[in-house]
Amino acid sequence: MCRNITELRGLEPAANDTEIEAAARQYVRKVSGITHPTDRTREAFEKAVREIAHITEHLLDDLPERRQPPKTVPPLRRPEVQARIAARAEAKTAS
């Protein structure tokens, strides 16, 4: 069901809050069928993201070390994704 959610366990350096939130957000989008929350759905959507991110942090802390790192680099660590995020932020500040 959630093959697009990034594998976070075993990353070096460890997954940060932004990566954990992005994975939680992707999970909530998939489960709820909501890509872009509306005013009616935003509160429940954001609450679910916060709760799942919190639980994910605990899960990653409680699991033993991985023997091997994940096979793919998380999207937020890829240079091309970082460039897109920076360009979007720059465009917003220029507006």
Tab-separated table of C-alpha atoms in Angstrom:
chain	number	residue	atom	x	y	z
A	1	MET	CA	0.000	0.000	0.000
A	2	CYS	CA	2.664	2.542	0.967
A	3	ARG	CA	5.608	1.710	-1.229
A	4	ASN	CA	6.370	5.429	-1.695
A	5	ILE	CA	7.022	6.007	1.998
A	6	THR	CA	10.730	6.351	2.662
A	7	GLU	CA	12.524	3.756	4.747
A	8	LEU	CA	13.993	5.688	7.679
A	9	ARG	CA	15.554	3.052	9.903
A	10	GLY	CA	19.315	2.740	9.593
A	11	LEU	CA	20.033	6.060	7.910
A	12	GLU	CA	23.387	7.731	8.531
A	13	PRO	CA	22.990	10.300	9.895
A	14	ALA	CA	19.763	9.243	11.565
A	15	ALA	CA	16.430	10.409	10.148
A	16	ASN	CA	15.644	13.972	11.125
A	17	ASP	CA	12.314	15.546	12.085
A	18	THR	CA	11.665	16.763	8.531
A	19	GLU	CA	12.134	13.278	7.064
A	20	ILE	CA	9.966	11.698	9.743
A	21	GLU	CA	7.202	14.246	9.172
A	22	ALA	CA	7.382	13.758	5.388
A	23	ALA	CA	6.935	9.994	5.816
A	24	ALA	CA	4.032	10.534	8.236
A	25	ARG	CA	2.423	13.011	5.821
A	26	GLN	CA	2.737	10.539	2.934
A	27	TYR	CA	1.159	7.798	5.066
A	28	VAL	CA	-1.785	10.030	6.052
A	29	ARG	CA	-2.279	11.082	2.422
A	30	LYS	CA	-2.370	7.469	1.302
A	31	VAL	CA	-4.663	6.203	4.057
A	32	SER	CA	-7.069	9.145	3.976
A	33	GLY	CA	-7.130	9.679	0.228
A	34	ILE	CA	-6.551	13.389	0.885
A	35	THR	CA	-3.728	14.933	-1.129
A	36	HIS	CA	-4.414	18.566	-0.285
A	37	PRO	CA	-6.391	19.131	2.924
A	38	THR	CA	-9.298	21.558	2.777
A	39	ASP	CA	-10.473	23.782	5.608
A	40	ARG	CA	-12.849	20.979	6.656
A	41	THR	CA	-10.164	18.271	6.732
A	42	ARG	CA	-7.004	20.208	7.687
A	43	GLU	CA	-7.274	19.907	11.483
A	44	ALA	CA	-7.813	16.123	11.464
A	45	PHE	CA	-5.167	15.654	8.755
A	46	GLU	CA	-2.482	17.671	10.574
A	47	LYS	CA	-3.310	16.015	13.907
A	48	ALA	CA	-2.823	12.598	12.314
A	49	VAL	CA	0.510	13.683	10.786
A	50	ARG	CA	1.755	14.918	14.196
A	51	GLU	CA	0.670	11.738	15.987
A	52	ILE	CA	2.148	9.391	13.391
A	53	ALA	CA	5.415	11.356	13.311
A	54	HIS	CA	5.592	11.126	17.112
A	55	ILE	CA	4.981	7.379	17.083
A	56	THR	CA	7.523	6.952	14.267
A	57	GLU	CA	10.192	8.712	16.332
A	58	HIS	CA	9.531	6.309	19.214
A	59	LEU	CA	9.581	3.315	16.895
A	60	LEU	CA	12.932	4.307	15.374
A	61	ASP	CA	14.383	4.910	18.848
A	62	ASP	CA	13.173	1.536	20.149
A	63	LEU	CA	14.289	-0.657	17.239
A	64	PRO	CA	17.780	-2.200	17.271
A	65	GLU	CA	20.463	-0.949	14.873
A	66	ARG	CA	20.191	-2.168	11.283
A	67	ARG	CA	22.948	-4.321	9.895
A	68	GLN	CA	22.728	-2.643	6.501
A	69	PRO	CA	21.534	0.807	5.484
A	70	PRO	CA	18.373	1.186	3.384
A	71	LYS	CA	18.839	0.420	-0.324
A	72	THR	CA	17.687	3.849	-1.483
A	73	VAL	CA	18.538	7.406	-0.468
A	74	PRO	CA	15.545	9.207	1.059
A	75	PRO	CA	14.109	11.824	-1.305
A	76	LEU	CA	14.792	14.724	1.071
A	77	ARG	CA	18.513	13.822	0.952
A	78	ARG	CA	18.741	13.778	-2.847
A	79	PRO	CA	20.450	16.840	-4.378
A	80	GLU	CA	17.835	17.253	-7.122
A	81	VAL	CA	15.024	17.274	-4.559
A	82	GLN	CA	16.893	19.772	-2.371
A	83	ALA	CA	17.322	22.006	-5.439
A	84	ARG	CA	13.563	21.852	-6.188
A	85	ILE	CA	12.704	22.702	-2.569
A	86	ALA	CA	15.142	25.632	-2.586
A	87	ALA	CA	13.771	26.909	-5.904
A	88	ARG	CA	10.197	26.715	-4.597
A	89	ALA	CA	11.147	28.588	-1.421
A	90	GLU	CA	12.975	31.227	-3.451
A	91	ALA	CA	9.988	31.679	-5.751
A	92	LYS	CA	7.690	32.133	-2.737
A	93	THR	CA	9.904	34.823	-1.205
A	94	ALA	CA	10.210	36.608	-4.562
A	95	SER	CA	6.409	36.810	-4.888
